[in-house]
Amino acid sequence: MSTDPRTTDLGYPGAAWTYTLLSEPDLSYELARLASTNTHGSTDSVSFQPSPNPECYSQDRYVVQDWNLSTGIWYFHAVFDGHAGEETADYAVQMLPSIVKQHIQGFLDNHIDYSPTSISDVLVNAISSLDNAIAHDLLEIFPDPQALGRLSDAAIRDIINDSDRGSQNIAKVLHCMRGTTVLVSLVDPAKTHLWVASLGDCQAVYGRQDESGGWDAILLSSNHNAAESSEVERIRQEHPDEPECILRHRVLGAIAVTRALGDHEFKLPRVYTERVFLNAAPGFRTQQSVGEFIKRSFTPPYVSNIADVRHLTLDPNSKARACLVMCTDGLMDLSEGDSRDGGTLDISALGKWWLEIIGPVVWTKGTNAALYLLRAALGGADEDKVSQMMTVERTDRWMDDTTILIQRL
C-alpha cells in the first residue's frame, strides 16, 4: 500500500490538510470497507462517512426487507438521513418497516384488490402515524402544556433525564428533538407497481434502459426543503401572518427540510421546547440557536409529516432493464458540481447522469453498482482525488453522510 503523504485544501484556499495517497488495488479495497458495501438480493448498497471522529459518525440508515404477506412477496426499501443526532433515525429503522407492513397487511385483509391510490394512502398514513406516535409518547409524560408552566426546571429535569432509571423518558424526548428524512420504496408481488414515498430531501430515480443502452430517467421523489418554491409557498400559506416562518431559506430560520419525522420543536407548542427540550441531557448541540428560532414559533406545526407518494406502473415482461436508485443528499452534494443550471440543482439531470454511470456495470455479476456510483462521485479514476476524500486528516467532517441503494427491477 502506498503511504505517500500529501496535502490538500479540499477547495478551501489557504487551508492545508494532510492525506495519504492510496494506489490500486488498496484504494478500491479501502473504499469498499469504509462504505460498508453490501448486496441484499437484487439490491446493492453503500453507506459512507469517512471521518474517524466518533462525533462525526454517519446518521444515515437504510433498510431492505422482503415481506411474505397474504398476496405474496412485497419488496420494501427505505433510506433515512438523520439530523441533529441519530436517535430518531435509529427509531425509524426499528419501527417504520413493521408499521408499514402492518398497514399494508391490514389493508389487504379488508379489500379484495388494491389500486395504486389506495396503497399510496396506506404509505402516507403509516409514515405519519409513526411521527404522531413519537409526539404522543412525549404528551403522555406532559399532557398539559399549561401545567408545564407550573413545574420548575429542576422538576422537569428529574422527570426526563432518567438515564440512571432505564432511560425510557429521555428516549422519548430525544425521538422528538432529533429528526430524520424518509425515503421509502415498495414493489408489489407481481412487480407491476412501484411506489416511492418521501419526506425531506433524499432522492429516488427510476431508470429504464433500452436495447441501445440509452436511459429514460424518472424522478420519483420530492425535494422538501426551504429552497423549493412550492414548499415555501405551502408554509407561507399555512402561516400567512408570520413573515419569518421562512427565513434565510430555512424554516423559522433554523432547519432546511420542510418535512421529516421528529423535529417536534417545529411541530409542538413552543413551551415544550422551552421547558422540556432545553432541559434534556443530552440536549441540542447548539442551545443558543434554539432559543433564537423558537421565538418565531407561534402557530406550529411548521414542519410536516405528510409524505409525497409517486406511483409508477411497471412491466415485468418488458425486455428493457430497469433499476431504482435511492440516495441521501450526500450523493447530490458530491455530484452537484457538474449538474447545476443557473445555480439550481437539476435533480432529474443528475439522476440521468447516475444511471449513465452505472449502466455498464449494474447487471454485471460480482459488481456492486452502488459502490461504483459512489466511486464516480468521489472522483472516479482520479486516485488522488478519491484518496483525499477518504484519508484527509481532519477532526471535523469534510463531506456529508452518503448512502446509496440500487435496486434491480
CSV table of C-alpha atoms in Angstrom, one decimal:
chain,number,residue,atom,x,y,z
A,1,MET,CA,0.0,0.0,0.0
A,2,SER,CA,1.3,3.5,-0.9
A,3,THR,CA,1.7,5.7,2.1
A,4,ASP,CA,2.8,8.8,0.3
A,5,PRO,CA,1.8,11.8,2.5
A,6,ARG,CA,0.5,14.9,0.7
A,7,THR,CA,-1.6,18.0,1.5
A,8,THR,CA,-4.8,19.3,0.1
A,9,ASP,CA,-7.0,22.4,0.7
A,10,LEU,CA,-10.2,20.4,-0.3
A,11,GLY,CA,-11.3,23.5,-2.2
A,12,TYR,CA,-10.7,26.0,0.7
A,13,PRO,CA,-7.9,28.3,-0.4
A,14,GLY,CA,-5.2,28.8,2.2
A,15,ALA,CA,-6.1,25.6,4.1
A,16,ALA,CA,-3.7,22.6,4.2
A,17,TRP,CA,-4.6,19.1,5.5
A,18,THR,CA,-2.5,16.0,5.2
A,19,TYR,CA,-3.9,13.0,3.3
A,20,THR,CA,-2.5,9.7,2.2
A,21,LEU,CA,-2.3,8.8,-1.5
A,22,LEU,CA,-3.6,5.2,-2.0
A,23,SER,CA,-3.0,3.2,-5.1
A,24,GLU,CA,-4.9,0.2,-6.6
A,25,PRO,CA,-5.9,-2.3,-5.5
A,26,ASP,CA,-5.7,-0.9,-2.0
A,27,LEU,CA,-7.8,2.1,-2.9
A,28,SER,CA,-10.7,0.1,-4.0
A,29,TYR,CA,-10.5,-2.3,-1.1
A,30,GLU,CA,-10.4,0.5,1.5
A,31,LEU,CA,-13.3,2.3,-0.1
A,32,ALA,CA,-15.4,-0.8,-0.1
A,33,ARG,CA,-14.6,-1.3,3.6
A,34,LEU,CA,-15.3,2.3,4.6
A,35,ALA,CA,-18.6,2.3,2.7
A,36,SER,CA,-19.9,-0.9,4.3
A,37,THR,CA,-20.5,-2.3,0.8
A,38,ASN,CA,-23.2,-5.0,0.7
A,39,THR,CA,-25.7,-6.7,-1.6
A,40,HIS,CA,-29.2,-7.8,-0.4
A,41,GLY,CA,-30.8,-10.0,-3.1
A,42,SER,CA,-31.2,-7.7,-6.1
A,43,THR,CA,-30.1,-4.6,-4.3
A,44,ASP,CA,-26.6,-3.1,-3.9
A,45,SER,CA,-25.9,-0.7,-1.0
A,46,VAL,CA,-23.2,1.5,0.4
A,47,SER,CA,-23.3,3.9,3.3
A,48,PHE,CA,-20.2,6.2,3.6
A,49,GLN,CA,-18.8,8.7,6.1
A,50,PRO,CA,-15.0,8.5,6.2
A,51,SER,CA,-14.4,10.7,9.2
A,52,PRO,CA,-12.9,8.7,12.1
A,53,ASN,CA,-14.2,11.2,14.7
A,54,PRO,CA,-16.9,9.5,16.8
A,55,GLU,CA,-18.8,12.8,16.9
A,56,CYS,CA,-19.0,12.7,13.1
A,57,TYR,CA,-20.2,9.1,12.7
A,58,SER,CA,-22.9,8.7,10.0
A,59,GLN,CA,-26.5,9.4,10.9
A,60,ASP,CA,-27.7,7.8,7.6
A,61,ARG,CA,-29.6,4.5,7.9
A,62,TYR,CA,-31.3,2.1,5.5
A,63,VAL,CA,-33.5,-1.0,5.4
A,64,VAL,CA,-34.0,-3.7,2.8
A,65,GLN,CA,-36.7,-6.2,3.5
A,66,ASP,CA,-38.9,-8.8,1.7
A,67,TRP,CA,-42.3,-9.3,3.3
A,68,ASN,CA,-44.2,-12.6,2.8
A,69,LEU,CA,-47.8,-11.2,3.0
A,70,SER,CA,-51.1,-12.8,2.1
A,71,THR,CA,-50.8,-11.8,-1.6
A,72,GLY,CA,-47.2,-12.8,-2.0
A,73,ILE,CA,-43.7,-11.2,-1.5
A,74,TRP,CA,-43.7,-7.4,-1.2
A,75,TYR,CA,-40.3,-5.6,-1.5
A,76,PHE,CA,-39.6,-2.8,0.9
A,77,HIS,CA,-36.6,-0.4,0.9
A,78,ALA,CA,-36.1,2.7,3.0
A,79,VAL,CA,-33.4,5.3,3.4
A,80,PHE,CA,-33.2,7.7,6.4
A,81,ASP,CA,-31.0,10.7,6.7
A,82,GLY,CA,-30.8,11.7,10.4
A,83,HIS,CA,-30.1,15.2,11.6
A,84,ALA,CA,-29.2,16.8,14.9
A,85,GLY,CA,-28.4,13.3,16.2
A,86,GLU,CA,-29.1,9.7,15.3
A,87,GLU,CA,-31.8,8.8,17.8
A,88,THR,CA,-34.8,9.4,15.5
A,89,ALA,CA,-33.2,7.7,12.5
A,90,ASP,CA,-32.4,4.7,14.7
A,91,TYR,CA,-36.0,4.7,16.0
A,92,ALA,CA,-37.4,4.9,12.4
A,93,VAL,CA,-35.3,2.0,11.3
A,94,GLN,CA,-36.6,0.0,14.2
A,95,MET,CA,-40.3,0.9,13.9
A,96,LEU,CA,-41.2,2.1,10.4
A,97,PRO,CA,-40.8,-1.2,8.5
A,98,SER,CA,-43.1,-3.1,10.8
A,99,ILE,CA,-45.7,-0.2,10.9
A,100,VAL,CA,-45.8,0.0,7.1
A,101,LYS,CA,-46.0,-3.8,6.9
A,102,GLN,CA,-48.9,-3.9,9.4
A,103,HIS,CA,-50.7,-1.2,7.5
A,104,ILE,CA,-50.3,-2.9,4.1
A,105,GLN,CA,-51.4,-6.3,5.5
A,106,GLY,CA,-54.4,-4.7,7.3
A,107,PHE,CA,-55.5,-3.1,4.0
A,108,LEU,CA,-55.1,-6.4,2.2
A,109,ASP,CA,-57.1,-8.2,4.9
A,110,ASN,CA,-60.1,-5.9,4.3
A,111,HIS,CA,-60.0,-5.5,0.5
A,112,ILE,CA,-60.2,-7.9,-2.4
A,113,ASP,CA,-57.9,-5.8,-4.5
A,114,TYR,CA,-55.8,-2.7,-4.3
A,115,SER,CA,-55.3,0.3,-6.5
A,116,PRO,CA,-52.2,2.5,-6.8
A,117,THR,CA,-54.0,5.3,-4.9
A,118,SER,CA,-55.1,3.0,-2.1
A,119,ILE,CA,-51.5,1.8,-1.4
A,120,SER,CA,-50.3,5.4,-1.7
A,121,ASP,CA,-52.7,6.4,1.0
A,122,VAL,CA,-51.6,3.5,3.2
A,123,LEU,CA,-48.0,4.7,2.9
A,124,VAL,CA,-48.9,8.3,3.8
A,125,ASN,CA,-50.9,7.1,6.8
A,126,ALA,CA,-48.3,4.7,8.1
A,127,ILE,CA,-45.5,7.2,8.0
A,128,SER,CA,-47.5,10.0,9.7
A,129,SER,CA,-48.7,7.5,12.3
A,130,LEU,CA,-45.1,6.9,13.4
A,131,ASP,CA,-44.4,10.6,13.8
A,132,ASN,CA,-47.7,11.1,15.6
A,133,ALA,CA,-46.8,8.2,17.9
A,134,ILE,CA,-43.4,9.9,18.6
A,135,ALA,CA,-45.3,13.1,19.8
A,136,HIS,CA,-47.8,11.0,21.7
A,137,ASP,CA,-45.1,9.4,23.7
A,138,LEU,CA,-44.0,12.8,24.9
A,139,LEU,CA,-47.5,14.0,25.5
A,140,GLU,CA,-48.2,11.1,27.8
A,141,ILE,CA,-45.4,12.4,30.0
A,142,PHE,CA,-46.6,16.1,29.8
A,143,PRO,CA,-50.2,16.1,28.5
A,144,ASP,CA,-51.0,19.6,29.6
A,145,PRO,CA,-48.8,22.4,28.2
A,146,GLN,CA,-50.2,24.8,30.7
A,147,ALA,CA,-49.1,22.5,33.6
A,148,LEU,CA,-45.5,22.8,32.3
A,149,GLY,CA,-45.5,26.4,33.4
A,150,ARG,CA,-46.2,25.4,37.0
A,151,LEU,CA,-43.3,22.9,37.1
A,152,SER,CA,-39.8,24.0,38.0
A,153,ASP,CA,-36.8,23.3,35.7
A,154,ALA,CA,-35.5,21.0,38.3
A,155,ALA,CA,-38.7,19.0,38.5
A,156,ILE,CA,-38.8,18.7,34.7
A,157,ARG,CA,-35.1,17.6,34.5
A,158,ASP,CA,-35.8,15.0,37.2
A,159,ILE,CA,-38.7,13.5,35.1
A,160,ILE,CA,-37.0,13.4,31.7
A,161,ASN,CA,-33.3,12.8,32.5
A,162,ASP,CA,-33.8,9.3,33.7
A,163,SER,CA,-30.6,7.7,32.2
A,164,ASP,CA,-30.0,6.1,35.6
A,165,ARG,CA,-33.5,4.7,35.8
A,166,GLY,CA,-33.9,2.9,32.4
A,167,SER,CA,-33.8,5.9,30.0
A,168,GLN,CA,-37.5,5.5,29.0
A,169,ASN,CA,-38.4,9.1,29.3
A,170,ILE,CA,-35.2,10.6,27.8
A,171,ALA,CA,-35.5,8.3,24.8
A,172,LYS,CA,-39.0,9.6,24.1
A,173,VAL,CA,-37.8,13.2,24.4
A,174,LEU,CA,-34.8,12.6,22.1
A,175,HIS,CA,-37.0,11.0,19.5
A,176,CYS,CA,-38.9,14.3,19.4
A,177,MET,CA,-35.9,16.5,19.4
A,178,ARG,CA,-33.9,14.8,16.7
A,179,GLY,CA,-35.1,14.3,13.2
A,180,THR,CA,-34.8,12.2,10.0
A,181,THR,CA,-35.8,12.4,6.4
A,182,VAL,CA,-37.6,9.3,5.0
A,183,LEU,CA,-37.5,7.7,1.5
A,184,VAL,CA,-39.5,4.5,1.1
A,185,SER,CA,-39.9,2.3,-2.0
A,186,LEU,CA,-42.5,-0.5,-2.2
A,187,VAL,CA,-43.0,-3.1,-5.0
A,188,ASP,CA,-45.9,-5.4,-5.2
A,189,PRO,CA,-45.6,-9.2,-5.6
A,190,ALA,CA,-46.4,-9.2,-9.4
A,191,LYS,CA,-43.7,-6.4,-9.8
A,192,THR,CA,-46.3,-4.3,-11.7
A,193,HIS,CA,-46.4,-1.4,-9.3
A,194,LEU,CA,-43.7,0.8,-7.7
A,195,TRP,CA,-44.5,3.3,-5.0
A,196,VAL,CA,-42.0,5.9,-3.7
A,197,ALA,CA,-42.8,7.9,-0.6
A,198,SER,CA,-40.6,10.8,0.5
A,199,LEU,CA,-40.3,13.2,3.5
A,200,GLY,CA,-37.3,15.5,3.2
A,201,ASP,CA,-34.6,15.7,0.5
A,202,CYS,CA,-33.4,12.2,-0.2
A,203,GLN,CA,-34.0,11.2,-3.8
A,204,ALA,CA,-35.2,8.3,-5.9
A,205,VAL,CA,-34.6,8.0,-9.6
A,206,TYR,CA,-36.2,5.2,-11.7
A,207,GLY,CA,-34.1,4.2,-14.8
A,208,ARG,CA,-35.2,2.2,-17.8
A,209,GLN,CA,-32.5,1.1,-20.3
A,210,ASP,CA,-33.4,0.3,-23.9
A,211,GLU,CA,-31.6,-2.2,-26.2
A,212,SER,CA,-29.3,0.6,-27.4
A,213,GLY,CA,-28.1,1.3,-23.9
A,214,GLY,CA,-29.9,4.6,-23.6
A,215,TRP,CA,-31.7,5.6,-20.4
A,216,ASP,CA,-35.1,7.0,-19.6
A,217,ALA,CA,-34.9,8.6,-16.1
A,218,ILE,CA,-37.9,9.4,-14.0
A,219,LEU,CA,-37.6,11.3,-10.7
A,220,LEU,CA,-39.9,9.7,-8.2
A,221,SER,CA,-39.1,11.7,-5.1
A,222,SER,CA,-39.9,15.2,-3.9
A,223,ASN,CA,-37.5,17.9,-2.7
A,224,HIS,CA,-38.9,19.0,0.7
A,225,ASN,CA,-36.7,21.9,1.7
A,226,ALA,CA,-36.9,25.6,2.1
A,227,ALA,CA,-35.1,26.2,-1.2
A,228,GLU,CA,-38.1,24.6,-3.0
A,229,SER,CA,-40.6,27.3,-4.1
A,230,SER,CA,-43.6,25.1,-3.8
A,231,GLU,CA,-42.7,24.1,-0.2
A,232,VAL,CA,-42.0,27.7,0.7
A,233,GLU,CA,-45.4,28.8,-0.7
A,234,ARG,CA,-47.2,26.0,1.2
A,235,ILE,CA,-45.7,27.0,4.5
A,236,ARG,CA,-46.3,30.7,4.0
A,237,GLN,CA,-50.0,29.9,3.2
A,238,GLU,CA,-50.2,27.9,6.4
A,239,HIS,CA,-48.7,30.8,8.4
A,240,PRO,CA,-49.9,33.9,6.5
A,241,ASP,CA,-49.2,36.5,9.2
A,242,GLU,CA,-45.7,35.2,10.0
A,243,PRO,CA,-43.1,36.7,7.6
A,244,GLU,CA,-40.3,34.8,9.4
A,245,CYS,CA,-41.8,31.3,9.1
A,246,ILE,CA,-39.3,31.0,6.2
A,247,LEU,CA,-36.1,32.9,6.9
A,248,ARG,CA,-32.7,32.6,5.1
A,249,HIS,CA,-34.1,29.6,3.1
A,250,ARG,CA,-34.8,27.8,6.4
A,251,VAL,CA,-38.0,27.0,8.4
A,252,LEU,CA,-38.1,29.6,11.2
A,253,GLY,CA,-34.5,30.4,10.0
A,254,ALA,CA,-33.3,27.2,11.5
A,255,ILE,CA,-33.9,23.9,9.6
A,256,ALA,CA,-33.6,23.3,5.9
A,257,VAL,CA,-36.0,20.4,5.4
A,258,THR,CA,-39.7,21.2,5.4
A,259,ARG,CA,-41.0,17.6,6.0
A,260,ALA,CA,-39.5,15.0,8.3
A,261,LEU,CA,-40.0,12.5,11.1
A,262,GLY,CA,-39.3,14.0,14.6
A,263,ASP,CA,-38.2,17.7,14.8
A,264,HIS,CA,-41.1,18.3,17.2
A,265,GLU,CA,-39.5,21.6,18.2
A,266,PHE,CA,-41.1,22.7,14.9
A,267,LYS,CA,-44.4,20.9,15.5
A,268,LEU,CA,-45.4,21.2,19.1
A,269,PRO,CA,-46.3,24.4,21.0
A,270,ARG,CA,-43.1,26.1,21.8
A,271,VAL,CA,-43.5,25.6,25.6
A,272,TYR,CA,-42.3,22.0,25.0
A,273,THR,CA,-39.1,23.3,23.6
A,274,GLU,CA,-38.6,26.0,26.2
A,275,ARG,CA,-39.4,23.8,29.2
A,276,VAL,CA,-38.7,20.2,28.1
A,277,PHE,CA,-36.3,20.0,25.2
A,278,LEU,CA,-34.0,22.7,26.6
A,279,ASN,CA,-33.8,20.8,29.9
A,280,ALA,CA,-32.9,17.5,28.3
A,281,ALA,CA,-29.5,15.9,28.7
A,282,PRO,CA,-28.1,15.3,26.2
A,283,GLY,CA,-29.6,18.4,24.7
A,284,PHE,CA,-29.4,20.3,21.5
A,285,ARG,CA,-25.9,20.7,20.1
A,286,THR,CA,-26.5,24.5,19.8
A,287,GLN,CA,-28.8,25.5,22.6
A,288,GLN,CA,-28.4,29.2,21.9
A,289,SER,CA,-29.6,29.0,18.3
A,290,VAL,CA,-32.7,27.0,19.5
A,291,GLY,CA,-33.5,29.9,21.9
A,292,GLU,CA,-33.4,32.2,18.9
A,293,PHE,CA,-35.6,30.4,16.4
A,294,ILE,CA,-38.2,29.3,18.9
A,295,LYS,CA,-39.1,32.9,19.4
A,296,ARG,CA,-40.5,32.8,15.8
A,297,SER,CA,-42.8,29.8,16.6
A,298,PHE,CA,-46.4,31.0,17.0
A,299,THR,CA,-48.7,28.5,15.2
A,300,PRO,CA,-47.0,25.1,14.8
A,301,PRO,CA,-46.6,22.8,13.1
A,302,TYR,CA,-44.1,24.3,10.6
A,303,VAL,CA,-42.5,21.0,9.5
A,304,SER,CA,-44.9,18.4,8.1
A,305,ASN,CA,-45.0,14.6,8.5
A,306,ILE,CA,-47.2,14.1,5.3
A,307,ALA,CA,-45.2,12.2,2.7
A,308,ASP,CA,-45.4,12.7,-1.0
A,309,VAL,CA,-46.0,9.4,-2.8
A,310,ARG,CA,-45.3,8.8,-6.5
A,311,HIS,CA,-46.5,5.7,-8.3
A,312,LEU,CA,-45.1,4.0,-11.4
A,313,THR,CA,-46.6,1.1,-13.4
A,314,LEU,CA,-44.0,-1.5,-14.2
A,315,ASP,CA,-44.0,-4.1,-17.0
A,316,PRO,CA,-42.4,-7.3,-15.7
A,317,ASN,CA,-42.5,-8.8,-19.2
A,318,SER,CA,-40.5,-6.0,-20.8
A,319,LYS,CA,-37.1,-6.8,-22.2
A,320,ALA,CA,-35.9,-3.4,-21.1
A,321,ARG,CA,-33.8,-3.5,-18.0
A,322,ALA,CA,-34.8,-1.2,-15.1
A,323,CYS,CA,-33.5,-0.2,-11.7
A,324,LEU,CA,-34.2,2.3,-8.9
A,325,VAL,CA,-31.5,4.5,-7.4
A,326,MET,CA,-32.3,5.7,-3.9
A,327,CYS,CA,-29.8,8.0,-2.0
A,328,THR,CA,-29.4,10.5,0.7
A,329,ASP,CA,-28.5,14.1,-0.2
A,330,GLY,CA,-24.8,13.4,0.3
A,331,LEU,CA,-24.6,11.9,-3.2
A,332,MET,CA,-26.1,15.1,-4.6
A,333,ASP,CA,-23.5,17.2,-2.7
A,334,LEU,CA,-20.7,15.1,-4.2
A,335,SER,CA,-22.2,15.2,-7.7
A,336,GLU,CA,-23.7,18.7,-8.0
A,337,GLY,CA,-20.6,20.4,-9.4
A,338,ASP,CA,-21.4,19.1,-12.9
A,339,SER,CA,-25.2,19.4,-12.7
A,340,ARG,CA,-26.1,23.0,-11.9
A,341,ASP,CA,-28.2,25.2,-14.1
A,342,GLY,CA,-28.4,28.8,-13.1
A,343,GLY,CA,-27.5,27.9,-9.5
A,344,THR,CA,-30.4,25.5,-9.1
A,345,LEU,CA,-29.7,21.8,-8.7
A,346,ASP,CA,-31.3,19.8,-11.6
A,347,ILE,CA,-32.1,16.5,-9.8
A,348,SER,CA,-33.6,14.9,-12.9
A,349,ALA,CA,-30.4,15.6,-14.9
A,350,LEU,CA,-28.3,14.4,-12.0
A,351,GLY,CA,-30.3,11.2,-11.8
A,352,LYS,CA,-29.8,10.5,-15.5
A,353,TRP,CA,-26.1,11.0,-15.0
A,354,TRP,CA,-26.1,8.5,-12.2
A,355,LEU,CA,-27.9,6.0,-14.4
A,356,GLU,CA,-25.4,6.5,-17.3
A,357,ILE,CA,-22.5,5.9,-14.9
A,358,ILE,CA,-23.9,2.6,-13.5
A,359,GLY,CA,-25.3,1.4,-16.9
A,360,PRO,CA,-22.3,-0.6,-18.0
A,361,VAL,CA,-22.0,-2.4,-14.6
A,362,VAL,CA,-25.4,-2.6,-13.0
A,363,TRP,CA,-26.1,-6.1,-14.4
A,364,THR,CA,-22.6,-7.3,-14.2
A,365,LYS,CA,-22.3,-10.2,-11.8
A,366,GLY,CA,-20.0,-9.6,-8.9
A,367,THR,CA,-20.0,-5.8,-9.3
A,368,ASN,CA,-21.6,-3.6,-6.7
A,369,ALA,CA,-23.3,-0.8,-8.7
A,370,ALA,CA,-23.8,1.4,-5.6
A,371,LEU,CA,-20.1,1.3,-4.8
A,372,TYR,CA,-19.3,2.0,-8.5
A,373,LEU,CA,-21.5,5.1,-8.4
A,374,LEU,CA,-20.0,6.3,-5.1
A,375,ARG,CA,-16.5,5.9,-6.5
A,376,ALA,CA,-17.5,8.0,-9.6
A,377,ALA,CA,-19.0,10.7,-7.3
A,378,LEU,CA,-15.8,10.8,-5.2
A,379,GLY,CA,-13.5,11.2,-8.2
A,380,GLY,CA,-13.7,8.1,-10.3
A,381,ALA,CA,-10.4,7.1,-11.8
A,382,ASP,CA,-8.6,10.0,-10.2
A,383,GLU,CA,-6.8,8.1,-7.4
A,384,ASP,CA,-5.5,11.3,-5.9
A,385,LYS,CA,-8.9,12.9,-5.6
A,386,VAL,CA,-10.6,9.8,-4.2
A,387,SER,CA,-7.7,9.4,-1.7
A,388,GLN,CA,-8.2,12.9,-0.5
A,389,MET,CA,-11.9,12.3,0.3
A,390,MET,CA,-11.1,9.1,2.1
A,391,THR,CA,-8.0,9.8,4.1
A,392,VAL,CA,-7.7,13.6,4.7
A,393,GLU,CA,-6.6,14.2,8.3
A,394,ARG,CA,-9.3,16.5,9.7
A,395,THR,CA,-11.0,16.4,13.1
A,396,ASP,CA,-14.4,17.5,11.7
A,397,ARG,CA,-16.4,16.0,8.9
A,398,TRP,CA,-15.4,17.1,5.4
A,399,MET,CA,-18.3,15.6,3.5
A,400,ASP,CA,-21.9,14.7,4.2
A,401,ASP,CA,-23.1,11.2,5.0
A,402,THR,CA,-23.8,9.4,1.8
A,403,THR,CA,-26.0,6.3,1.4
A,404,ILE,CA,-27.0,4.7,-1.9
A,405,LEU,CA,-29.3,1.8,-2.7
A,406,ILE,CA,-29.6,0.4,-6.3
A,407,GLN,CA,-32.5,-2.0,-6.8
A,408,ARG,CA,-32.7,-4.0,-10.0
A,409,LEU,CA,-36.3,-4.3,-11.0
